[in-house]
Every structure is written in C-alpha cells, then in structure tokens.
Amino acid sequence: MTASRLRRALRALLGAALLAGAALAHAQAWPGKPVRIVVPYPPGGGNDILARLIAPKMAERWGQPVLVENRAGAAGNLGAGEVARAPADGYTLLMATSTIAMTPGLGQKVTYDLEKDLVPVALVATTAMVIAVHPDVPAKSLRELIAAAKQQPGKLAYSTCGNASPMHLAGELFKMSAGIDLLHVPYKGCAPALTDVVAGQVPIAFNTISNTAGYEKGGRVRILGVASEQRLADFPNIPTAAEQGLTGYAADIWFGLFAPAQTPRPVIEAVNAAVNQALADPDVREKMRGQFYEPRPGSADRYQKFVKDEVTKWTRTIRDANIKPD
C-alpha cells in the first residue's frame, strides 16, 4: 500500500471512529427531552391502550416524560405519515398495528413508504384471531369445517369486520391454506359481524378473541381454532390452526413501535430496551393479558425481520385473493 493510500485509509478509520463515538455519546445523553408516541387512531383502541400501558414505565427508565398523542385519520395513515416526516432523533415514535404491513399490498395511497421512511423498533404485543361458528354448525373442529367446505364449495359464508380488514385477509389466507372456497360477508364493524353469527345469519366468523370471548363463554358461538402459534391462556382446550393441520397458518393482530428511518442505531436499541423492560413488569403484563393482549418482548433485529415477513405474506395473500380496498 502506498503512503497516500495508507493516509486515506487511516483518515477513513478515524472518521468512522469519530462517528461511532458521536453516536454513542448521543445515545448516552438521550433522551434529553420528552418523547412522543403517536397513536394513529382515536383513544380507546388497542394501539392507545398499549401505548398508555408502556409509556409510564419508559418514562421511569429515562427520567423524561413519554407522551401519548392520538393523531387519527385516513385509517391510521395520517399519524404514520407524521412520524415518517419527523426528525430521525428518536423523540417521535409510532404505535402501529399489523394493518401497516397490509397497506403496501392493498395499494392504498399514503404519504410515506414503509420500507424507506420508517424503521421497526420494538414489537409490543399481539392479540389472537379466532375462527368461530354458530352452535348449530355440525363441525366441532377446523378439520371438520374444512371437510364440510370441500363438500359445498363457495356455499359456507364467513363474516368479517369489513372488506380488506385484517379479518378478511385472515379468512382468505385460511381458504388458501386449507384449499377451500368460502363466501366472504363483510360488515361495517366487528360487532355486527359477530351479532349475525350469534343470530345464525352467517355460520362462520373470523374475529379477534377479545370480541369473541364473551360469546364463547356464553355458549353463543363455538371457537374451533386459534390463528396463533400458541393456544390461548383463557381457552387452553382450543387448539391452534397449526395443530389441526394448517401448518404455518397465523394471523395475529400485532402492535409495535416504529421510528423515522435513519434514527441512530443506539437510540433504536435504547427504545427497544425500554419497551422490553416495560413488558417485563408484572403489572403491565397482567393488565395486557386481562384485555387479551400477549406481551412480545424481543430484539429490534427480530422485529424488523418479522415486519418484512408480514409485508411479504400479506402482499402475496392480497394478490392471490385479488382483494381490493373499498
């Protein structure tokens, strides 16, 4: 190596070291002011509940206020766009839900690019999707339901909370995984979608466990399977879809924090560590599980891969099922 090339290499190494040192110093001093968690939906929903559960614990760890702000509009895209355009300094975070991974496949017009403008920071929690039927439906398991559907293609109907909703996508993925055809009946909301199943107007429902649990306990619907990797603590006798032959089928609704792209890695790690510490708190875990949310601590790298896999899965499902948003 010539002397000039050696000098250039040394300058590059020195520059990298200085940048790394500056990033470390920034992370050690961060946060130096309040942190905002933007919830892109009205108060009272899952994003809002979970953000307000973890925010006080994060504030305790940092010695700085963690403020939760509701920025509803455009089906969650208004708040997401606001965070995407915020300075990449870790002081503005987004509490997103799994619908953010479905937006690219649906081709909806948004003011941000999920891959380029936002970075996943910490998975917070999941809530299970379930497949339930009216008590008069003869099927006592998903295997029996699938067998019945194969005998009458396109005849059995399932209700969801709306067209292109997570429940709709879960139903279409179920159809493809099982090799069956069901008739989709979309409703304007989760409550009427379940009400008509309870009344026997529609035989099958794809909905969340939080919406369905009361009907199951009252004997007004029968949950045949859980669209999660694990059984539910409150319903340990109900098997997962995978246990009933649908290997790999999962359609959890998940909630997690994102930050603007280019947020320094040490800051991402600091937020991730604060979330994981909050999720380890017994009081937080109890309150989450009391509302059918399962805490999901983990690394930022693992969450980033998870989001990428979710985008791939739902984009493929939307394409193959030819789902079009209203």
JSON list of N, CA and C in Angstrom, two decimals, residues 30 33 41 56 80 98 111 121 135 139 162 164 172 179 185 196 229 231 236-237 239-240 266 277 289:
[
{"chain": "A", "resi": 30, "resn": "TRP", "atom": "N", "xyz": [-29.26, 10.58, 25.48]},
{"chain": "A", "resi": 30, "resn": "TRP", "atom": "CA", "xyz": [-30.65, 10.51, 25.01]},
{"chain": "A", "resi": 30, "resn": "TRP", "atom": "C", "xyz": [-31.47, 9.69, 25.99]},
{"chain": "A", "resi": 33, "resn": "LYS", "atom": "N", "xyz": [-35.17, 15.19, 26.42]},
{"chain": "A", "resi": 33, "resn": "LYS", "atom": "CA", "xyz": [-36.44, 15.92, 26.44]},
{"chain": "A", "resi": 33, "resn": "LYS", "atom": "C", "xyz": [-37.56, 14.89, 26.30]},
{"chain": "A", "resi": 41, "resn": "TYR", "atom": "N", "xyz": [-54.82, 6.41, 15.75]},
{"chain": "A", "resi": 41, "resn": "TYR", "atom": "CA", "xyz": [-56.25, 6.07, 15.86]},
{"chain": "A", "resi": 41, "resn": "TYR", "atom": "C", "xyz": [-56.84, 6.82, 17.05]},
{"chain": "A", "resi": 56, "resn": "PRO", "atom": "N", "xyz": [-45.63, 5.02, 30.85]},
{"chain": "A", "resi": 56, "resn": "PRO", "atom": "CA", "xyz": [-45.13, 5.40, 32.19]},
{"chain": "A", "resi": 56, "resn": "PRO", "atom": "C", "xyz": [-43.87, 4.63, 32.59]},
{"chain": "A", "resi": 80, "resn": "ALA", "atom": "N", "xyz": [-49.12, 7.91, 10.82]},
{"chain": "A", "resi": 80, "resn": "ALA", "atom": "CA", "xyz": [-47.92, 7.24, 10.32]},
{"chain": "A", "resi": 80, "resn": "ALA", "atom": "C", "xyz": [-47.10, 8.19, 9.45]},
{"chain": "A", "resi": 98, "resn": "SER", "atom": "N", "xyz": [-50.78, -4.19, 12.85]},
{"chain": "A", "resi": 98, "resn": "SER", "atom": "CA", "xyz": [-50.43, -5.04, 11.71]},
{"chain": "A", "resi": 98, "resn": "SER", "atom": "C", "xyz": [-50.99, -4.54, 10.40]},
{"chain": "A", "resi": 111, "resn": "THR", "atom": "N", "xyz": [-48.79, 8.83, 2.40]},
{"chain": "A", "resi": 111, "resn": "THR", "atom": "CA", "xyz": [-47.76, 9.87, 2.26]},
{"chain": "A", "resi": 111, "resn": "THR", "atom": "C", "xyz": [-46.40, 9.40, 2.74]},
{"chain": "A", "resi": 121, "resn": "VAL", "atom": "N", "xyz": [-38.91, -0.75, 15.59]},
{"chain": "A", "resi": 121, "resn": "VAL", "atom": "CA", "xyz": [-38.07, -0.58, 16.78]},
{"chain": "A", "resi": 121, "resn": "VAL", "atom": "C", "xyz": [-38.33, -1.65, 17.83]},
{"chain": "A", "resi": 135, "resn": "PRO", "atom": "N", "xyz": [-73.41, -22.24, 17.14]},
{"chain": "A", "resi": 135, "resn": "PRO", "atom": "CA", "xyz": [-73.51, -23.56, 17.78]},
{"chain": "A", "resi": 135, "resn": "PRO", "atom": "C", "xyz": [-74.22, -24.62, 16.95]},
{"chain": "A", "resi": 139, "resn": "ALA", "atom": "N", "xyz": [-69.76, -28.89, 12.57]},
{"chain": "A", "resi": 139, "resn": "ALA", "atom": "CA", "xyz": [-68.31, -29.05, 12.72]},
{"chain": "A", "resi": 139, "resn": "ALA", "atom": "C", "xyz": [-67.87, -28.73, 14.15]},
{"chain": "A", "resi": 162, "resn": "GLY", "atom": "N", "xyz": [-65.00, -6.10, 7.92]},
{"chain": "A", "resi": 162, "resn": "GLY", "atom": "CA", "xyz": [-65.04, -5.23, 6.76]},
{"chain": "A", "resi": 162, "resn": "GLY", "atom": "C", "xyz": [-64.16, -5.73, 5.63]},
{"chain": "A", "resi": 164, "resn": "ALA", "atom": "N", "xyz": [-61.20, -5.94, 3.16]},
{"chain": "A", "resi": 164, "resn": "ALA", "atom": "CA", "xyz": [-59.77, -5.63, 3.26]},
{"chain": "A", "resi": 164, "resn": "ALA", "atom": "C", "xyz": [-59.32, -5.42, 4.70]},
{"chain": "A", "resi": 172, "resn": "GLU", "atom": "N", "xyz": [-59.10, -15.13, 3.98]},
{"chain": "A", "resi": 172, "resn": "GLU", "atom": "CA", "xyz": [-58.61, -15.51, 2.66]},
{"chain": "A", "resi": 172, "resn": "GLU", "atom": "C", "xyz": [-57.36, -16.38, 2.77]},
{"chain": "A", "resi": 179, "resn": "GLY", "atom": "N", "xyz": [-57.21, -24.97, 1.13]},
{"chain": "A", "resi": 179, "resn": "GLY", "atom": "CA", "xyz": [-57.64, -25.40, -0.19]},
{"chain": "A", "resi": 179, "resn": "GLY", "atom": "C", "xyz": [-59.15, -25.47, -0.32]},
{"chain": "A", "resi": 185, "resn": "VAL", "atom": "N", "xyz": [-68.54, -12.34, 3.74]},
{"chain": "A", "resi": 185, "resn": "VAL", "atom": "CA", "xyz": [-69.62, -11.39, 4.02]},
{"chain": "A", "resi": 185, "resn": "VAL", "atom": "C", "xyz": [-69.04, -10.27, 4.89]},
{"chain": "A", "resi": 196, "resn": "ASP", "atom": "N", "xyz": [-74.48, -11.23, 13.78]},
{"chain": "A", "resi": 196, "resn": "ASP", "atom": "CA", "xyz": [-75.18, -12.06, 12.80]},
{"chain": "A", "resi": 196, "resn": "ASP", "atom": "C", "xyz": [-74.76, -13.52, 12.88]},
{"chain": "A", "resi": 229, "resn": "GLU", "atom": "N", "xyz": [-49.62, -19.00, 17.02]},
{"chain": "A", "resi": 229, "resn": "GLU", "atom": "CA", "xyz": [-48.67, -20.08, 17.20]},
{"chain": "A", "resi": 229, "resn": "GLU", "atom": "C", "xyz": [-48.93, -20.85, 18.49]},
{"chain": "A", "resi": 231, "resn": "ARG", "atom": "N", "xyz": [-51.67, -21.72, 21.98]},
{"chain": "A", "resi": 231, "resn": "ARG", "atom": "CA", "xyz": [-53.04, -21.71, 22.48]},
{"chain": "A", "resi": 231, "resn": "ARG", "atom": "C", "xyz": [-53.25, -20.52, 23.41]},
{"chain": "A", "resi": 236, "resn": "PRO", "atom": "N", "xyz": [-57.50, -22.83, 27.05]},
{"chain": "A", "resi": 236, "resn": "PRO", "atom": "CA", "xyz": [-56.40, -23.77, 26.77]},
{"chain": "A", "resi": 236, "resn": "PRO", "atom": "C", "xyz": [-56.81, -25.02, 26.00]},
{"chain": "A", "resi": 237, "resn": "ASN", "atom": "N", "xyz": [-58.11, -25.32, 25.98]},
{"chain": "A", "resi": 237, "resn": "ASN", "atom": "CA", "xyz": [-58.57, -26.54, 25.29]},
{"chain": "A", "resi": 237, "resn": "ASN", "atom": "C", "xyz": [-58.83, -26.33, 23.81]},
{"chain": "A", "resi": 239, "resn": "PRO", "atom": "N", "xyz": [-57.51, -25.80, 20.27]},
{"chain": "A", "resi": 239, "resn": "PRO", "atom": "CA", "xyz": [-56.22, -25.95, 19.56]},
{"chain": "A", "resi": 239, "resn": "PRO", "atom": "C", "xyz": [-55.99, -24.84, 18.55]},
{"chain": "A", "resi": 240, "resn": "THR", "atom": "N", "xyz": [-54.73, -24.67, 18.20]},
{"chain": "A", "resi": 240, "resn": "THR", "atom": "CA", "xyz": [-54.39, -23.72, 17.15]},
{"chain": "A", "resi": 240, "resn": "THR", "atom": "C", "xyz": [-54.72, -24.32, 15.78]},
{"chain": "A", "resi": 266, "resn": "PRO", "atom": "N", "xyz": [-28.04, 3.33, 18.15]},
{"chain": "A", "resi": 266, "resn": "PRO", "atom": "CA", "xyz": [-28.05, 3.30, 19.62]},
{"chain": "A", "resi": 266, "resn": "PRO", "atom": "C", "xyz": [-29.37, 3.78, 20.22]},
{"chain": "A", "resi": 277, "resn": "GLN", "atom": "N", "xyz": [-38.22, -3.76, 28.98]},
{"chain": "A", "resi": 277, "resn": "GLN", "atom": "CA", "xyz": [-38.29, -3.64, 30.44]},
{"chain": "A", "resi": 277, "resn": "GLN", "atom": "C", "xyz": [-39.73, -3.40, 30.88]},
{"chain": "A", "resi": 289, "resn": "ARG", "atom": "N", "xyz": [-52.75, -8.92, 29.56]},
{"chain": "A", "resi": 289, "resn": "ARG", "atom": "CA", "xyz": [-53.41, -10.22, 29.41]},
{"chain": "A", "resi": 289, "resn": "ARG", "atom": "C", "xyz": [-54.86, -10.17, 29.83]}
]
